[in-house]
PDB file of C-alpha atoms and ligand atoms in Angstrom:
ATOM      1  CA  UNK X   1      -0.166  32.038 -63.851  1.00  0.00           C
ATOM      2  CA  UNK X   2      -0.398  28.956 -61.607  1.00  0.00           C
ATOM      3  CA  UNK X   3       0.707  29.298 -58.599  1.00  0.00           C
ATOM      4  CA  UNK X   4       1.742  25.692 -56.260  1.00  0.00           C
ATOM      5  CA  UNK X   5       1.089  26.356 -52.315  1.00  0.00           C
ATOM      6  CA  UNK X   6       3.791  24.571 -50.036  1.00  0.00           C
ATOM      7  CA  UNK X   7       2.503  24.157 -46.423  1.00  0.00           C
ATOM      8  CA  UNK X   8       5.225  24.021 -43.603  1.00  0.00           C
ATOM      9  CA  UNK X   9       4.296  23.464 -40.093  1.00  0.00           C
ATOM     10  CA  UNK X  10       7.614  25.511 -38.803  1.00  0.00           C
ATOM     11  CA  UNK X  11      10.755  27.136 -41.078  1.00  0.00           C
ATOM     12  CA  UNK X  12      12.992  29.766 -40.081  1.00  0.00           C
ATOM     13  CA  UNK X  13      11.994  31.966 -43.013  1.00  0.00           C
ATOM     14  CA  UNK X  14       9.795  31.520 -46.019  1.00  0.00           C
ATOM     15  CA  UNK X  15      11.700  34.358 -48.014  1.00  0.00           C
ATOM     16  CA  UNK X  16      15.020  32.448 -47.058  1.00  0.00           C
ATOM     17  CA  UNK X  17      13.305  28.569 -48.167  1.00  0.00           C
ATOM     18  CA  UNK X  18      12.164  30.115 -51.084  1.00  0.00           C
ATOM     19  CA  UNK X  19      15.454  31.634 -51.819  1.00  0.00           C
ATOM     20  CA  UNK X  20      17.120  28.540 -51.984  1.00  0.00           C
ATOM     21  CA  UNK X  21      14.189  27.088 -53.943  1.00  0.00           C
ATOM     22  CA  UNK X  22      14.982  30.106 -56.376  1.00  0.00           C
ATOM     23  CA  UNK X  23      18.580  29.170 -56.469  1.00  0.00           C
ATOM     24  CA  UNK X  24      17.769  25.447 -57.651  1.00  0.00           C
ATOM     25  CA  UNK X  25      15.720  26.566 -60.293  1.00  0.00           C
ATOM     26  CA  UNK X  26      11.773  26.218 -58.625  1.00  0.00           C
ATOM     27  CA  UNK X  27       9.227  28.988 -60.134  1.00  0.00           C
ATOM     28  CA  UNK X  28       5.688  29.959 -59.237  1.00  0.00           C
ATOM     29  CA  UNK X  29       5.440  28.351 -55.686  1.00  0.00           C
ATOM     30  CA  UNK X  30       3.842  29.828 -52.794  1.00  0.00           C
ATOM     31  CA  UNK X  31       5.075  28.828 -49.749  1.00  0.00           C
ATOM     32  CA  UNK X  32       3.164  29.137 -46.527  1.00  0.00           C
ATOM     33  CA  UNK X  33       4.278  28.125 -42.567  1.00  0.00           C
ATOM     34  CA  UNK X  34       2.361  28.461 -39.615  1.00  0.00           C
ATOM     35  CA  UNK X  35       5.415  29.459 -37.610  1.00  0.00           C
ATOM     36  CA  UNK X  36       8.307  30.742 -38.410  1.00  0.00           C
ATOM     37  CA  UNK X  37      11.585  31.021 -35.897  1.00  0.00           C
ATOM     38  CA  UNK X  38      13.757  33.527 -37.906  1.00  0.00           C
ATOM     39  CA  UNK X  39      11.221  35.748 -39.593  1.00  0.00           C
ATOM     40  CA  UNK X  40      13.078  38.917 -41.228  1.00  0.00           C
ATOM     41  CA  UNK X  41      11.810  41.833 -42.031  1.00  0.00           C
ATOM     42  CA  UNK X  42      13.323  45.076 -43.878  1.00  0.00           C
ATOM     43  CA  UNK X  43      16.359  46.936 -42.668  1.00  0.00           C
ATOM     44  CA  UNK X  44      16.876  43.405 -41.173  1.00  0.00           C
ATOM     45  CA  UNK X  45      14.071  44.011 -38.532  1.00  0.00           C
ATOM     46  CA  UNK X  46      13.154  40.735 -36.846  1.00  0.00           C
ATOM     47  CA  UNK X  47       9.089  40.018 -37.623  1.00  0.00           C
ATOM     48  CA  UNK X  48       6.996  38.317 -34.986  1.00  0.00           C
ATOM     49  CA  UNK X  49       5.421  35.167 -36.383  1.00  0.00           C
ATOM     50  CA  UNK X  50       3.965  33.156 -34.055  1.00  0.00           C
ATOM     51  CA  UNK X  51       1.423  30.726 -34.698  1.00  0.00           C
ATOM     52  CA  UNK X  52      -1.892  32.596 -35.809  1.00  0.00           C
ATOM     53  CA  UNK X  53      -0.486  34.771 -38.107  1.00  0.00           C
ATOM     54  CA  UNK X  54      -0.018  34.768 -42.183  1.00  0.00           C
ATOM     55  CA  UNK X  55       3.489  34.288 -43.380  1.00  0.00           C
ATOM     56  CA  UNK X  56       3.951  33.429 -47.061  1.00  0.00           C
ATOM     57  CA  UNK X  57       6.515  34.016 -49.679  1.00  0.00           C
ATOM     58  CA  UNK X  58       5.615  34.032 -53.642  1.00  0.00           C
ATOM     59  CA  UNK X  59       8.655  32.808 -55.794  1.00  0.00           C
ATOM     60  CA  UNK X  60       8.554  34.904 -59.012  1.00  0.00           C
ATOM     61  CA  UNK X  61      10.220  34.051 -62.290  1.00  0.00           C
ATOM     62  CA  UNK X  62      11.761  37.553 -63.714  1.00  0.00           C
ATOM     63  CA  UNK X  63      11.827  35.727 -67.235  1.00  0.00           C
ATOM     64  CA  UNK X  64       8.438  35.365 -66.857  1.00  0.00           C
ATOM     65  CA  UNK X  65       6.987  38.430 -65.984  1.00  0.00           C
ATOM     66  CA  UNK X  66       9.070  40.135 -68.742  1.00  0.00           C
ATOM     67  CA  UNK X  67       7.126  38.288 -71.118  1.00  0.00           C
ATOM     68  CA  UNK X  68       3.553  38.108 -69.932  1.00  0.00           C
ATOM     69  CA  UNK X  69       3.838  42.199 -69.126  1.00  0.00           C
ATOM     70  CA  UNK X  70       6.308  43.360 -72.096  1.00  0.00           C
ATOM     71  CA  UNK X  71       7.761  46.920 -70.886  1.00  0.00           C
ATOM     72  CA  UNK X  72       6.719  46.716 -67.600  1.00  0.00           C
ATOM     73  CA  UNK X  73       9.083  48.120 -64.703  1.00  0.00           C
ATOM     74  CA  UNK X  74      10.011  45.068 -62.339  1.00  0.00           C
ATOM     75  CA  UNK X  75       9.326  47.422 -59.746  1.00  0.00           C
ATOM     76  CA  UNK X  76       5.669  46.792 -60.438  1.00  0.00           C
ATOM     77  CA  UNK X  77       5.761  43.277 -58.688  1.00  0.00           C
ATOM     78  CA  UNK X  78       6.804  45.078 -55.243  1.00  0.00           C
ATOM     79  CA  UNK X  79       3.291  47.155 -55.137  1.00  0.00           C
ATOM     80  CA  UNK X  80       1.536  44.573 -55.973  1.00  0.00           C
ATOM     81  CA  UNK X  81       1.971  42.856 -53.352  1.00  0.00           C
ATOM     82  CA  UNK X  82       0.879  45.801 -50.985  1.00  0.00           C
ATOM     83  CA  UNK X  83      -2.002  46.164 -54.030  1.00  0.00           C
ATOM     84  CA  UNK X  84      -3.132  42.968 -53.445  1.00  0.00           C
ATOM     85  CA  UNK X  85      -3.114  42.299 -49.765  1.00  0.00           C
ATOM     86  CA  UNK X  86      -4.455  45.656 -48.972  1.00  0.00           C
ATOM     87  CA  UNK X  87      -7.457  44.639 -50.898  1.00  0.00           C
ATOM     88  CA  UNK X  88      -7.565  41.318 -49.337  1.00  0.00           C
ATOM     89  CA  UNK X  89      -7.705  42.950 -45.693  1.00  0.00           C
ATOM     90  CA  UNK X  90     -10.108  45.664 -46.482  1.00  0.00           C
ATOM     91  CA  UNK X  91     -12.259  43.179 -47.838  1.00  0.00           C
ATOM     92  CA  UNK X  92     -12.463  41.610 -44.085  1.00  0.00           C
ATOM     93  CA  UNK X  93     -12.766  44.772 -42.785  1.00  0.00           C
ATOM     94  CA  UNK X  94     -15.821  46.727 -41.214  1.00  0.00           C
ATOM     95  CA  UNK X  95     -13.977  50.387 -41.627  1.00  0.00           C
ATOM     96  CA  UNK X  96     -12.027  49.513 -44.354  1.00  0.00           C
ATOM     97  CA  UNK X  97     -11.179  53.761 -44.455  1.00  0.00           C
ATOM     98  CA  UNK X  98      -8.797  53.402 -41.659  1.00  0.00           C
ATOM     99  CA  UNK X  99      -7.202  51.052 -43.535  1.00  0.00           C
ATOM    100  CA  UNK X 100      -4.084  52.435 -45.791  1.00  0.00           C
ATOM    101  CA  UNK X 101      -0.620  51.849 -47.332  1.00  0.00           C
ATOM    102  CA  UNK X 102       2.137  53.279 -45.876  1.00  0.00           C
ATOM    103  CA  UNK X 103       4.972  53.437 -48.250  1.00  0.00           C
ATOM    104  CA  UNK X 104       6.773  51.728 -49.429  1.00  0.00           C
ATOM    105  CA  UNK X 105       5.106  48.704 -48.599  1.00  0.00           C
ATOM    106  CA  UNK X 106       3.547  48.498 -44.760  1.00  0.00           C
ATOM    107  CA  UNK X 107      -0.381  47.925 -44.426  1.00  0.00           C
ATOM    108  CA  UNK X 108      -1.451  50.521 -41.934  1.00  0.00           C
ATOM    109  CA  UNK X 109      -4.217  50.953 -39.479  1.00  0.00           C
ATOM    110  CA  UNK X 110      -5.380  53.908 -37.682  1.00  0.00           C
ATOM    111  CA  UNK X 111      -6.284  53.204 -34.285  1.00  0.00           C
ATOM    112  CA  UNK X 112      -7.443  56.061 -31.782  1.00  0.00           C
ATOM    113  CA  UNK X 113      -5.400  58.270 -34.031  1.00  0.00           C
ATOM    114  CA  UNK X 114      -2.357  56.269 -34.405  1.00  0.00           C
ATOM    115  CA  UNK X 115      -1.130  54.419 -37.072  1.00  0.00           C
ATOM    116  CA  UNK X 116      -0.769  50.582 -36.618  1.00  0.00           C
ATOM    117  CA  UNK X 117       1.326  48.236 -38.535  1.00  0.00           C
ATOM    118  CA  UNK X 118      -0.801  45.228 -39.602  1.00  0.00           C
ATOM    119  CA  UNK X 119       1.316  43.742 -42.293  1.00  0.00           C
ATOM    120  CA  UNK X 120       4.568  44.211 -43.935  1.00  0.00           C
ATOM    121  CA  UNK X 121       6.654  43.023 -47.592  1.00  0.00           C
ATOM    122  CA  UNK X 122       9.893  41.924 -47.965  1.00  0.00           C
ATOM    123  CA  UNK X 123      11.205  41.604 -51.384  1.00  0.00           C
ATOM    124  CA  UNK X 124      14.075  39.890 -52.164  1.00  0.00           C
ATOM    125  CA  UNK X 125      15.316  40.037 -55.664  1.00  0.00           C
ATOM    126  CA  UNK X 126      18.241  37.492 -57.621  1.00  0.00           C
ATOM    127  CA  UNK X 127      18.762  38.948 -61.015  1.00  0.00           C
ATOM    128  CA  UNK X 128      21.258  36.167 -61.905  1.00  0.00           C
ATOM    129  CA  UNK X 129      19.167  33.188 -61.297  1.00  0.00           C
ATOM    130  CA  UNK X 130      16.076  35.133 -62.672  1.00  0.00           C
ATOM    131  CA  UNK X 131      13.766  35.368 -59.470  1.00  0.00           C
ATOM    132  CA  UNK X 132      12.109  37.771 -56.887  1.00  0.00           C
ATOM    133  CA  UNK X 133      11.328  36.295 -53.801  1.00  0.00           C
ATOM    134  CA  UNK X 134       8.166  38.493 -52.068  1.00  0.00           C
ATOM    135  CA  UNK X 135       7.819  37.747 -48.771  1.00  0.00           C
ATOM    136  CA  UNK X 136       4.174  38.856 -47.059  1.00  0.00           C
ATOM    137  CA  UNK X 137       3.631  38.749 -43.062  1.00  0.00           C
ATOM    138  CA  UNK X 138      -0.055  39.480 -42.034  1.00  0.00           C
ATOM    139  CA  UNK X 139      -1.032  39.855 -38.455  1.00  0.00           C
ATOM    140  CA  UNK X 140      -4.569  37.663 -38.428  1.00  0.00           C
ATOM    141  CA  UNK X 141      -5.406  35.781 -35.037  1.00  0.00           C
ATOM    142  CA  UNK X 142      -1.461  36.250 -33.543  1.00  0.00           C
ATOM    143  CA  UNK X 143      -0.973  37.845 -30.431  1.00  0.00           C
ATOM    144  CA  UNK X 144       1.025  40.857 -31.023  1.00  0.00           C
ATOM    145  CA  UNK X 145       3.996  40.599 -28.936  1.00  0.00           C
ATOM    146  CA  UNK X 146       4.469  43.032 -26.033  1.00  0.00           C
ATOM    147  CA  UNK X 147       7.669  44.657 -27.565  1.00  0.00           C
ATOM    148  CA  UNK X 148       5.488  46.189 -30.330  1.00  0.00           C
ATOM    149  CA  UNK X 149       2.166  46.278 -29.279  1.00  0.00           C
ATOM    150  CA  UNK X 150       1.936  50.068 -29.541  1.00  0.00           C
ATOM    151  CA  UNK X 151       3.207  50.314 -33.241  1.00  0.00           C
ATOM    152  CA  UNK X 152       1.398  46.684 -34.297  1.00  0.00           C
ATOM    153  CA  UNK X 153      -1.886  45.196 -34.388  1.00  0.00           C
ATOM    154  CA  UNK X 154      -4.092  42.012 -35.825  1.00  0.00           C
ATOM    155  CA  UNK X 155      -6.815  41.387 -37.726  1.00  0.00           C
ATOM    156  CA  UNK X 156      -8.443  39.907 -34.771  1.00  0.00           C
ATOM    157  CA  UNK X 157      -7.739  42.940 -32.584  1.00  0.00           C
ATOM    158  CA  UNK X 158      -9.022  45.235 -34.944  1.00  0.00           C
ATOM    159  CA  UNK X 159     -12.229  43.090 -35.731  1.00  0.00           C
ATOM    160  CA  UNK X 160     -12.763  41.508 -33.211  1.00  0.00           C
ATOM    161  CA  UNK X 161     -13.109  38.069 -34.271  1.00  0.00           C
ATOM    162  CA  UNK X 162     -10.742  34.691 -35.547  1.00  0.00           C
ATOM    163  CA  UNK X 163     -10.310  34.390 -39.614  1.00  0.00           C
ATOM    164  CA  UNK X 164      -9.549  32.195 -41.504  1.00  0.00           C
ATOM    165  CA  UNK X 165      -5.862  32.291 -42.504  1.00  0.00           C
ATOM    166  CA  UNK X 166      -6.519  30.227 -45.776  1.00  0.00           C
ATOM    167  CA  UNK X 167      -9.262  31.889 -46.687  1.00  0.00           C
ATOM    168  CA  UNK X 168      -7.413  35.075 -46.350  1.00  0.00           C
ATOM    169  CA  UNK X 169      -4.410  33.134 -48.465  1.00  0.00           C
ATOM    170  CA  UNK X 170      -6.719  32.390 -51.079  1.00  0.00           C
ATOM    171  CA  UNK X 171      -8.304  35.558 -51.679  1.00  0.00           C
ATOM    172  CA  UNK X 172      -4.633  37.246 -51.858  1.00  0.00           C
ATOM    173  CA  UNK X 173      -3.538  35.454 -54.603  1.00  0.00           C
ATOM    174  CA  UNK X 174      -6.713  35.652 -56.779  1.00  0.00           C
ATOM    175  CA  UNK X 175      -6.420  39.512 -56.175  1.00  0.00           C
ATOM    176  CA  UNK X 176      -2.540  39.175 -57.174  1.00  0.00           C
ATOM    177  CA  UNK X 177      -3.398  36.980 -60.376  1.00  0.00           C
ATOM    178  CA  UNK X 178      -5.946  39.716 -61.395  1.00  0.00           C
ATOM    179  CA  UNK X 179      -2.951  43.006 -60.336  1.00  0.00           C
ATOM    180  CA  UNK X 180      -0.193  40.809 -62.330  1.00  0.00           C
ATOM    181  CA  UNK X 181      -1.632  41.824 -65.697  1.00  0.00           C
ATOM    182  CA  UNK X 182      -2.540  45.279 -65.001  1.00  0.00           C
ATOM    183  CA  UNK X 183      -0.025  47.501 -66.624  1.00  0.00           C
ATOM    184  CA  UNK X 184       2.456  50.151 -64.617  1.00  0.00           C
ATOM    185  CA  UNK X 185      -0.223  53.023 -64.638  1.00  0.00           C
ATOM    186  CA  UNK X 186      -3.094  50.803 -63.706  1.00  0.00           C
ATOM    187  CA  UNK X 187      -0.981  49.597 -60.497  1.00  0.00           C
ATOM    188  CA  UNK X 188      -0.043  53.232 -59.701  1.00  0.00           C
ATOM    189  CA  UNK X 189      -3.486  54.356 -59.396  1.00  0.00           C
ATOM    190  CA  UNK X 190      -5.029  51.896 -57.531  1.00  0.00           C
ATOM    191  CA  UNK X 191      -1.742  51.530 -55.353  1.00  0.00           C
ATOM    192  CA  UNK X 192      -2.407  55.481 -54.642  1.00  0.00           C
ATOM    193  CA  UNK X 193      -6.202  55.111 -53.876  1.00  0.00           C
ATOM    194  CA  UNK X 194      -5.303  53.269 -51.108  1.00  0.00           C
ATOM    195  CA  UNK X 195      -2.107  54.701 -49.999  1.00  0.00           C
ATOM    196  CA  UNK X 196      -1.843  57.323 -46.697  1.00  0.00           C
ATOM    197  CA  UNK X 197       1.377  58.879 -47.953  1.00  0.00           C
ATOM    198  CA  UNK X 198       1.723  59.310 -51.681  1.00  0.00           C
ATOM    199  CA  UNK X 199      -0.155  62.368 -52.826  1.00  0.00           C
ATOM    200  CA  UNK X 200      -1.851  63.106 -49.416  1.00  0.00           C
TER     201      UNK X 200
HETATM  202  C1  BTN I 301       8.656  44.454 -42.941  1.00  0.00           C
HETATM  203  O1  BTN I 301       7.649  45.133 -42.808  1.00  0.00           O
HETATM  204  O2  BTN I 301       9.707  44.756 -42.369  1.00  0.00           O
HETATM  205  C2  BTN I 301       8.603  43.243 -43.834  1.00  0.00           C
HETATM  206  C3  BTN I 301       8.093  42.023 -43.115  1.00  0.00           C
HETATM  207  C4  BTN I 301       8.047  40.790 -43.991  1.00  0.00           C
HETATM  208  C5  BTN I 301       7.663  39.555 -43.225  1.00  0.00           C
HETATM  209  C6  BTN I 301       7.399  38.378 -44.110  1.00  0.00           C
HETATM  210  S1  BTN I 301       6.660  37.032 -43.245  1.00  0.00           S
HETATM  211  C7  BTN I 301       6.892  35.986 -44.609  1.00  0.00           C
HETATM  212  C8  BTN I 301       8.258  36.322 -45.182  1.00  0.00           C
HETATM  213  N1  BTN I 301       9.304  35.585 -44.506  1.00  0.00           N
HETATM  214  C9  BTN I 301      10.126  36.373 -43.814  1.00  0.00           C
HETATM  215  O3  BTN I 301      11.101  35.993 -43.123  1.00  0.00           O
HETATM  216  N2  BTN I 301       9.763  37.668 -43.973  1.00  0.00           N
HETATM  217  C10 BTN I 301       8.596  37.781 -44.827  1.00  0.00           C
END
Protein backbone atom coordinates (compact mmCIF):
# COMPACT_ATOMS: atom_id res chain seq x y z
CA UNK A 1 0.00 0.00 0.00
CA UNK A 2 1.56 3.36 -0.93
CA UNK A 3 0.83 5.85 0.98
CA UNK A 4 1.40 9.96 -0.53
CA UNK A 5 2.32 12.46 2.53
CA UNK A 6 0.71 16.05 2.06
CA UNK A 7 2.54 18.68 4.21
CA UNK A 8 0.44 21.79 5.33
CA UNK A 9 1.97 24.53 7.24
CA UNK A 10 -1.64 25.44 8.98
CA UNK A 11 -5.43 23.76 8.23
CA UNK A 12 -8.26 23.79 10.43
CA UNK A 13 -8.48 20.00 10.50
CA UNK A 14 -6.68 17.23 8.72
CA UNK A 15 -9.69 14.72 9.30
CA UNK A 16 -12.00 17.54 7.80
CA UNK A 17 -9.24 18.28 4.47
CA UNK A 18 -9.10 14.81 4.07
CA UNK A 19 -12.78 14.43 4.16
CA UNK A 20 -13.30 16.52 1.38
CA UNK A 21 -10.35 14.88 -0.38
CA UNK A 22 -12.44 11.59 0.28
CA UNK A 23 -15.48 13.15 -1.18
CA UNK A 24 -13.63 14.02 -4.60
CA UNK A 25 -12.46 10.72 -4.98
CA UNK A 26 -8.44 10.97 -3.48
CA UNK A 27 -7.21 7.49 -1.81
CA UNK A 28 -4.12 6.55 0.15
CA UNK A 29 -2.87 10.11 1.16
CA UNK A 30 -1.49 11.04 4.37
CA UNK A 31 -1.88 14.34 5.25
CA UNK A 32 0.23 16.07 7.83
CA UNK A 33 0.07 20.04 9.29
CA UNK A 34 2.14 21.55 11.72
CA UNK A 35 -0.77 23.51 13.15
CA UNK A 36 -4.01 23.09 13.09
CA UNK A 37 -6.81 25.91 14.24
CA UNK A 38 -9.95 23.66 14.50
CA UNK A 39 -8.57 20.34 15.64
CA UNK A 40 -11.60 17.91 16.71
CA UNK A 41 -11.51 15.30 18.68
CA UNK A 42 -14.27 12.56 19.74
CA UNK A 43 -17.56 13.42 21.33
CA UNK A 44 -16.65 16.68 19.46
CA UNK A 45 -13.88 17.52 22.08
CA UNK A 46 -11.69 20.34 20.78
CA UNK A 47 -7.77 18.86 20.52
CA UNK A 48 -4.89 21.19 21.24
CA UNK A 49 -2.54 21.34 18.27
CA UNK A 50 -0.19 23.79 18.44
CA UNK A 51 2.91 23.83 16.66
CA UNK A 52 5.22 20.91 18.03
CA UNK A 53 2.86 18.37 18.02
CA UNK A 54 1.87 15.36 15.41
CA UNK A 55 -1.39 15.79 13.65
CA UNK A 56 -2.03 13.55 10.63
CA UNK A 57 -4.97 12.00 8.99
CA UNK A 58 -4.68 8.63 6.73
CA UNK A 59 -7.38 8.58 3.89
CA UNK A 60 -8.43 4.90 3.53
CA UNK A 61 -10.14 3.35 0.55
CA UNK A 62 -12.95 0.81 2.05
CA UNK A 63 -12.87 -0.90 -1.52
CA UNK A 64 -9.54 -1.47 -0.93
CA UNK A 65 -9.11 -2.93 2.23
CA UNK A 66 -12.00 -5.35 1.44
CA UNK A 67 -9.89 -6.79 -1.07
CA UNK A 68 -6.34 -6.89 0.19
CA UNK A 69 -7.88 -8.41 3.76
CA UNK A 70 -10.98 -10.58 2.36
CA UNK A 71 -13.37 -11.14 5.55
CA UNK A 72 -11.89 -8.81 7.62
CA UNK A 73 -14.17 -6.59 10.03
CA UNK A 74 -13.68 -2.79 8.98
CA UNK A 75 -13.49 -2.29 12.50
CA UNK A 76 -9.97 -3.62 12.29
CA UNK A 77 -8.62 -0.31 10.66
CA UNK A 78 -9.74 1.70 13.96
CA UNK A 79 -7.16 -0.45 16.28
CA UNK A 80 -4.76 -0.23 14.12
CA UNK A 81 -4.23 2.88 14.34
CA UNK A 82 -3.89 2.76 18.26
CA UNK A 83 -1.74 -0.70 17.20
CA UNK A 84 0.47 1.15 15.33
CA UNK A 85 1.18 4.38 17.08
CA UNK A 86 1.40 2.74 20.39
CA UNK A 87 4.28 0.86 18.99
CA UNK A 88 5.71 3.86 17.43
CA UNK A 89 5.78 5.75 20.95
CA UNK A 90 7.00 2.90 23.00
CA UNK A 91 9.66 2.54 20.67
CA UNK A 92 10.89 6.25 21.82
CA UNK A 93 10.27 5.43 25.09
CA UNK A 94 12.67 4.62 28.13
CA UNK A 95 9.66 2.87 30.33
CA UNK A 96 7.77 1.84 27.61
CA UNK A 97 5.53 -0.30 30.64
CA UNK A 98 3.81 2.81 31.64
CA UNK A 99 2.87 3.14 28.38
CA UNK A 100 -0.81 1.60 27.46
CA UNK A 101 -4.05 1.81 25.41
CA UNK A 102 -6.90 3.02 26.89
CA UNK A 103 -9.92 1.97 25.01
CA UNK A 104 -11.17 2.56 22.64
CA UNK A 105 -8.49 4.34 21.15
CA UNK A 106 -6.44 6.94 23.65
CA UNK A 107 -2.55 6.29 24.16
CA UNK A 108 -2.09 6.47 27.88
CA UNK A 109 0.67 7.27 30.25
CA UNK A 110 1.00 6.68 33.83
CA UNK A 111 2.54 9.42 35.56
CA UNK A 112 2.99 9.44 39.50
CA UNK A 113 0.03 7.12 39.42
CA UNK A 114 -2.18 8.87 37.09
CA UNK A 115 -3.05 8.20 33.80
CA UNK A 116 -2.03 10.77 31.08
CA UNK A 117 -3.44 11.22 27.71
CA UNK A 118 -0.59 11.38 25.15
CA UNK A 119 -2.42 10.77 21.96
CA UNK A 120 -5.83 10.25 20.69
CA UNK A 121 -7.87 8.72 17.14
CA UNK A 122 -10.56 10.04 15.45
CA UNK A 123 -12.14 7.98 12.86
CA UNK A 124 -14.34 9.21 10.52
CA UNK A 125 -16.02 6.80 8.25
CA UNK A 126 -18.14 7.59 4.54
CA UNK A 127 -19.58 4.32 3.47
CA UNK A 128 -21.08 5.93 0.32
CA UNK A 129 -18.05 7.39 -1.19
CA UNK A 130 -16.01 4.29 0.03
CA UNK A 131 -13.51 5.92 2.62
CA UNK A 132 -12.43 6.09 6.36
CA UNK A 133 -10.78 9.05 7.28
CA UNK A 134 -8.35 8.20 10.63
CA UNK A 135 -7.33 11.06 12.15
CA UNK A 136 -4.08 10.64 14.74
CA UNK A 137 -2.99 13.63 17.23
CA UNK A 138 0.33 12.88 19.11
CA UNK A 139 1.60 15.15 21.79
CA UNK A 140 5.64 15.26 20.80
CA UNK A 141 7.51 18.67 21.61
CA UNK A 142 3.88 20.80 22.14
CA UNK A 143 3.31 22.49 25.19
CA UNK A 144 0.35 21.00 26.75
CA UNK A 145 -2.04 23.69 27.28
CA UNK A 146 -2.92 24.76 30.84
CA UNK A 147 -6.65 23.68 30.53
CA UNK A 148 -5.52 20.01 30.41
CA UNK A 149 -2.31 19.74 31.75
CA UNK A 150 -3.41 17.39 34.53
CA UNK A 151 -5.18 14.78 32.20
CA UNK A 152 -2.41 15.39 29.12
CA UNK A 153 1.14 15.11 28.54
CA UNK A 154 4.07 15.05 25.64
CA UNK A 155 6.56 13.07 24.50
CA UNK A 156 8.98 15.66 25.50
CA UNK A 157 7.60 15.92 29.03
CA UNK A 158 7.69 12.43 29.57
CA UNK A 159 11.30 11.99 28.05
CA UNK A 160 12.67 14.65 28.50
CA UNK A 161 14.02 15.60 25.28
CA UNK A 162 12.78 17.20 21.46
CA UNK A 163 11.93 14.35 18.65
CA UNK A 164 11.71 14.32 15.66
CA UNK A 165 8.11 14.64 14.42
CA UNK A 166 8.98 13.03 10.95
CA UNK A 167 10.84 10.56 12.18
CA UNK A 168 8.09 9.65 14.47
CA UNK A 169 5.66 10.01 11.12
CA UNK A 170 7.71 7.67 9.37
CA UNK A 171 8.03 4.97 11.73
CA UNK A 172 4.02 5.05 12.21
CA UNK A 173 3.24 4.25 8.95
CA UNK A 174 5.83 1.46 8.35
CA UNK A 175 4.33 -0.10 11.62
CA UNK A 176 0.70 0.53 10.02
CA UNK A 177 1.81 -1.02 6.53
CA UNK A 178 3.12 -4.11 8.47
CA UNK A 179 -0.64 -4.16 11.08
CA UNK A 180 -2.74 -3.64 7.65
CA UNK A 181 -2.20 -7.26 6.62
CA UNK A 182 -2.43 -8.89 9.86
CA UNK A 183 -5.74 -10.59 10.09
CA UNK A 184 -8.68 -9.71 12.88
CA UNK A 185 -7.16 -12.14 15.57
CA UNK A 186 -3.61 -11.09 14.99
CA UNK A 187 -4.73 -7.28 15.65
CA UNK A 188 -6.73 -8.36 18.74
CA UNK A 189 -3.86 -9.82 20.44
CA UNK A 190 -1.34 -7.50 20.00
CA UNK A 191 -3.98 -4.59 20.44
CA UNK A 192 -4.60 -6.41 24.02
CA UNK A 193 -0.84 -6.80 24.93
CA UNK A 194 -0.68 -3.36 25.06
CA UNK A 195 -3.99 -2.29 26.23
CA UNK A 196 -4.68 -1.08 30.22
CA UNK A 197 -8.37 -1.90 30.03
CA UNK A 198 -9.34 -4.92 28.00
CA UNK A 199 -8.78 -8.07 29.98
CA UNK A 200 -6.99 -6.36 32.97
C1 LIG B 1 -9.59 12.17 20.72
O1 LIG B 1 -8.86 11.58 21.51
O2 LIG B 1 -10.59 12.77 21.10
C2 LIG B 1 -9.25 12.12 19.25
C3 LIG B 1 -8.26 13.19 18.86
C4 LIG B 1 -7.92 13.17 17.38
C5 LIG B 1 -7.04 14.32 16.98
C6 LIG B 1 -6.52 14.20 15.59
S1 LIG B 1 -5.26 15.38 15.23
C7 LIG B 1 -5.30 14.97 13.55
C8 LIG B 1 -6.77 14.76 13.19
N1 LIG B 1 -7.40 16.02 12.85
C9 LIG B 1 -8.34 16.38 13.72
O3 LIG B 1 -9.02 17.43 13.68
N2 LIG B 1 -8.46 15.43 14.68
C10 LIG B 1 -7.53 14.35 14.46
Amino acid sequence: MELDIIHLKEIDSTNKYCYKLGKEGKRNLIVVSDVQTGGVGRLERKWYSDFGGLYFSILLDLKEFKNKCKNENIGKLNFLGSLSTIETLKYYSKDFGAYGIKFPNDVIVNVDNKDKKLSGILSEININYGFLVLGIGINVNNKINDEIKDIATSLKELEGREFDRFEILNRFIDNFKNNYFLNDDEVLKKYKKHSKTIGK
